[in-house]
mmCIF file of C-alpha atoms in Angstrom:
data_model
loop_
_atom_site.group_PDB
_atom_site.id
_atom_site.type_symbol
_atom_site.label_atom_id
_atom_site.label_comp_id
_atom_site.label_asym_id
_atom_site.label_seq_id
_atom_site.Cartn_x
_atom_site.Cartn_y
_atom_site.Cartn_z
ATOM 1 C CA PHE A 1 -30.317 193.506 -24.683
ATOM 2 C CA ASP A 2 -28.405 192.372 -21.589
ATOM 3 C CA ALA A 3 -28.485 188.883 -19.742
ATOM 4 C CA VAL A 4 -31.937 189.563 -18.001
ATOM 5 C CA GLY A 5 -33.196 191.128 -21.011
ATOM 6 C CA ARG A 6 -32.921 194.903 -20.487
ATOM 7 C CA LEU A 7 -32.507 196.936 -23.571
ATOM 8 C CA LYS A 8 -28.855 198.351 -22.892
ATOM 9 C CA ALA A 9 -28.615 199.896 -26.879
ATOM 10 C CA GLN A 10 -31.120 200.663 -29.781
ATOM 11 C CA THR A 11 -29.890 201.496 -33.269
ATOM 12 C CA ASP A 12 -32.137 203.136 -35.620
ATOM 13 C CA ALA A 13 -32.506 202.602 -39.519
ATOM 14 C CA ALA A 14 -29.726 205.095 -40.413
ATOM 15 C CA GLY A 15 -27.240 203.152 -37.968
ATOM 16 C CA ARG A 16 -27.198 205.395 -35.074
ATOM 17 C CA THR A 17 -26.673 203.731 -31.782
ATOM 18 C CA THR A 18 -28.452 204.938 -28.409
ATOM 19 C CA GLU A 19 -27.118 203.377 -25.216
ATOM 20 C CA TYR A 20 -28.962 202.766 -21.737
ATOM 21 C CA SER A 21 -27.599 201.867 -18.742
ATOM 22 C CA PRO A 22 -29.670 200.011 -16.105
ATOM 23 C CA ASP A 23 -28.949 200.291 -12.419
ATOM 24 C CA VAL A 24 -27.623 196.352 -11.883
ATOM 25 C CA VAL A 25 -30.189 195.817 -8.908
ATOM 26 C CA THR A 26 -33.304 197.419 -9.642
ATOM 27 C CA GLY A 27 -32.899 197.543 -13.965
ATOM 28 C CA LEU A 28 -34.048 201.317 -13.780
ATOM 29 C CA ILE A 29 -32.118 203.380 -16.282
ATOM 30 C CA THR A 30 -29.725 205.469 -15.168
ATOM 31 C CA ARG A 31 -28.261 206.859 -17.957
ATOM 32 C CA ILE A 32 -29.046 207.703 -21.582
ATOM 33 C CA THR A 33 -26.159 208.455 -24.091
ATOM 34 C CA THR A 34 -27.379 209.337 -27.442
ATOM 35 C CA PRO A 35 -25.786 208.776 -30.671
ATOM 36 C CA ASP A 36 -23.995 212.146 -30.654
ATOM 37 C CA GLY A 37 -22.463 211.121 -27.130
ATOM 38 C CA ARG A 38 -24.928 213.628 -25.253
ATOM 39 C CA ALA A 39 -25.700 211.665 -21.760
ATOM 40 C CA SER A 40 -28.901 212.348 -19.493
ATOM 41 C CA ALA A 41 -28.292 210.943 -15.938
ATOM 42 C CA PHE A 42 -31.506 209.806 -13.647
ATOM 43 C CA TYR A 43 -31.528 209.207 -10.292
ATOM 44 C CA TYR A 44 -34.114 207.637 -7.829
ATOM 45 C CA ASN A 45 -35.087 207.043 -4.102
ATOM 46 C CA HIS A 46 -35.276 203.244 -2.363
ATOM 47 C CA HIS A 47 -39.428 203.576 -3.787
ATOM 48 C CA SER A 48 -37.975 203.507 -7.488
ATOM 49 C CA GLN A 49 -39.091 207.142 -7.741
ATOM 50 C CA LEU A 50 -37.320 209.556 -10.278
ATOM 51 C CA THR A 51 -35.930 212.338 -7.768
ATOM 52 C CA SER A 52 -33.848 213.917 -10.164
ATOM 53 C CA ALA A 53 -32.408 213.956 -14.155
ATOM 54 C CA THR A 54 -29.971 215.858 -15.286
ATOM 55 C CA GLY A 55 -29.913 216.335 -19.095
ATOM 56 C CA PRO A 56 -26.774 216.436 -21.643
ATOM 57 C CA ASP A 57 -27.090 220.283 -20.927
ATOM 58 C CA GLY A 58 -26.283 219.963 -16.969
ATOM 59 C CA LEU A 59 -29.456 221.312 -16.416
ATOM 60 C CA GLU A 60 -31.453 219.414 -13.846
ATOM 61 C CA LEU A 61 -34.947 218.278 -12.894
ATOM 62 C CA ARG A 62 -35.896 217.879 -9.545
ATOM 63 C CA ARG A 63 -39.057 215.747 -7.463
ATOM 64 C CA GLU A 64 -39.880 215.241 -4.393
ATOM 65 C CA TYR A 65 -42.431 213.014 -2.411
ATOM 66 C CA ASP A 66 -44.752 212.761 0.624
ATOM 67 C CA GLU A 67 -44.174 210.057 3.117
ATOM 68 C CA SER A 68 -46.929 208.084 1.437
ATOM 69 C CA GLY A 69 -44.748 208.529 -2.017
ATOM 70 C CA ARG A 70 -46.643 210.699 -3.964
ATOM 71 C CA LEU A 71 -45.351 213.737 -5.797
ATOM 72 C CA ILE A 72 -45.658 216.660 -4.326
ATOM 73 C CA GLN A 73 -43.264 219.110 -6.145
ATOM 74 C CA GLU A 74 -41.474 219.153 -9.533
ATOM 75 C CA THR A 75 -38.624 221.889 -9.903
ATOM 76 C CA ALA A 76 -37.935 222.346 -13.533
ATOM 77 C CA HIS A 77 -34.550 223.102 -15.114
ATOM 78 C CA ASN A 78 -35.352 226.551 -14.872
ATOM 79 C CA GLY A 79 -36.226 226.509 -11.201
ATOM 80 C CA ASP A 80 -39.662 226.756 -12.085
ATOM 81 C CA ILE A 81 -42.017 224.872 -9.234
ATOM 82 C CA THR A 82 -45.222 222.537 -9.809
ATOM 83 C CA ARG A 83 -46.811 221.484 -6.620
ATOM 84 C CA TYR A 84 -49.480 218.706 -6.301
ATOM 85 C CA ARG A 85 -52.031 218.525 -4.179
ATOM 86 C CA TYR A 86 -54.242 215.574 -3.120
ATOM 87 C CA ASP A 87 -58.003 215.481 -1.546
ATOM 88 C CA ASN A 88 -57.633 212.080 -0.161
ATOM 89 C CA PRO A 89 -55.054 210.461 2.177
ATOM 90 C CA HIS A 90 -55.173 207.296 0.152
ATOM 91 C CA SER A 91 -55.118 208.270 -3.451
ATOM 92 C CA ASP A 92 -52.384 208.809 -5.678
ATOM 93 C CA LEU A 93 -54.174 210.912 -7.921
ATOM 94 C CA PRO A 94 -53.391 214.607 -7.473
ATOM 95 C CA CYS A 95 -56.680 216.675 -6.913
ATOM 96 C CA ALA A 96 -54.958 220.320 -8.007
ATOM 97 C CA THR A 97 -51.801 221.445 -9.394
ATOM 98 C CA GLU A 98 -50.073 224.708 -9.223
ATOM 99 C CA ASP A 99 -47.610 225.942 -11.332
ATOM 100 C CA ALA A 100 -44.656 228.779 -10.797
ATOM 101 C CA THR A 101 -46.931 231.412 -11.915
ATOM 102 C CA GLY A 102 -49.813 230.489 -9.172
ATOM 103 C CA SER A 103 -52.279 228.960 -11.796
ATOM 104 C CA ARG A 104 -54.023 226.383 -10.387
ATOM 105 C CA LYS A 105 -55.754 223.197 -12.241
ATOM 106 C CA THR A 106 -58.127 220.850 -10.498
ATOM 107 C CA MET A 107 -58.502 217.487 -11.484
ATOM 108 C CA THR A 108 -61.574 214.727 -11.125
ATOM 109 C CA TRP A 109 -60.947 211.116 -11.098
ATOM 110 C CA SER A 110 -63.391 208.069 -11.693
ATOM 111 C CA ARG A 111 -63.014 205.227 -9.104
ATOM 112 C CA TYR A 112 -61.203 203.379 -11.605
ATOM 113 C CA GLY A 113 -58.580 206.102 -11.682
ATOM 114 C CA GLN A 114 -59.504 207.642 -15.250
ATOM 115 C CA LEU A 115 -59.106 211.041 -15.516
ATOM 116 C CA LEU A 116 -62.401 212.835 -15.804
ATOM 117 C CA THR A 117 -62.250 216.326 -16.138
ATOM 118 C CA VAL A 118 -59.537 219.012 -15.783
ATOM 119 C CA THR A 119 -60.506 222.795 -14.755
ATOM 120 C CA ASP A 120 -57.928 225.211 -15.650
ATOM 121 C CA CYS A 121 -57.233 228.705 -14.055
ATOM 122 C CA SER A 122 -59.842 230.235 -15.761
ATOM 123 C CA GLY A 123 -62.414 227.831 -15.214
ATOM 124 C CA TYR A 124 -62.601 226.247 -18.030
ATOM 125 C CA VAL A 125 -63.300 222.468 -17.982
ATOM 126 C CA THR A 126 -62.385 219.787 -20.129
ATOM 127 C CA ARG A 127 -64.059 216.676 -19.922
ATOM 128 C CA TYR A 128 -62.916 213.192 -20.812
ATOM 129 C CA ASP A 129 -64.899 210.387 -21.448
ATOM 130 C CA HIS A 130 -64.244 206.587 -21.356
ATOM 131 C CA ASP A 131 -65.518 203.514 -22.555
ATOM 132 C CA ARG A 132 -66.575 200.308 -20.800
ATOM 133 C CA PHE A 133 -62.551 199.355 -21.188
ATOM 134 C CA GLY A 134 -61.373 202.422 -19.601
ATOM 135 C CA GLN A 135 -60.191 203.783 -23.173
#
């Protein structure tokens, strides 16, 4: 750990160490280096939201956000794009996603922000139940 308690390195039972490089101001992880020396880099906007990540293979994931800070698009390392839609301008929870093939999933949420249903592109509905503790 560093002087302010941020994780700098982690060693497993076999003695292999993974290193973490946090930004000195935000504390957000900007680089992870695995025991074999392969590194991944992470970039953030001024709201501390991940905007891109580059893996050890050089492939990049990119994220875009709207003016409210909500994720609206994610571009995978292979160029596939997933779009996120919101039906409430005051909600950070998406009501739908659409992937690169045009397949759409819709979601409903409780007033407490718990996922209630996911309906896939074929119309199959997966329901989620939560107890009074939100689990």
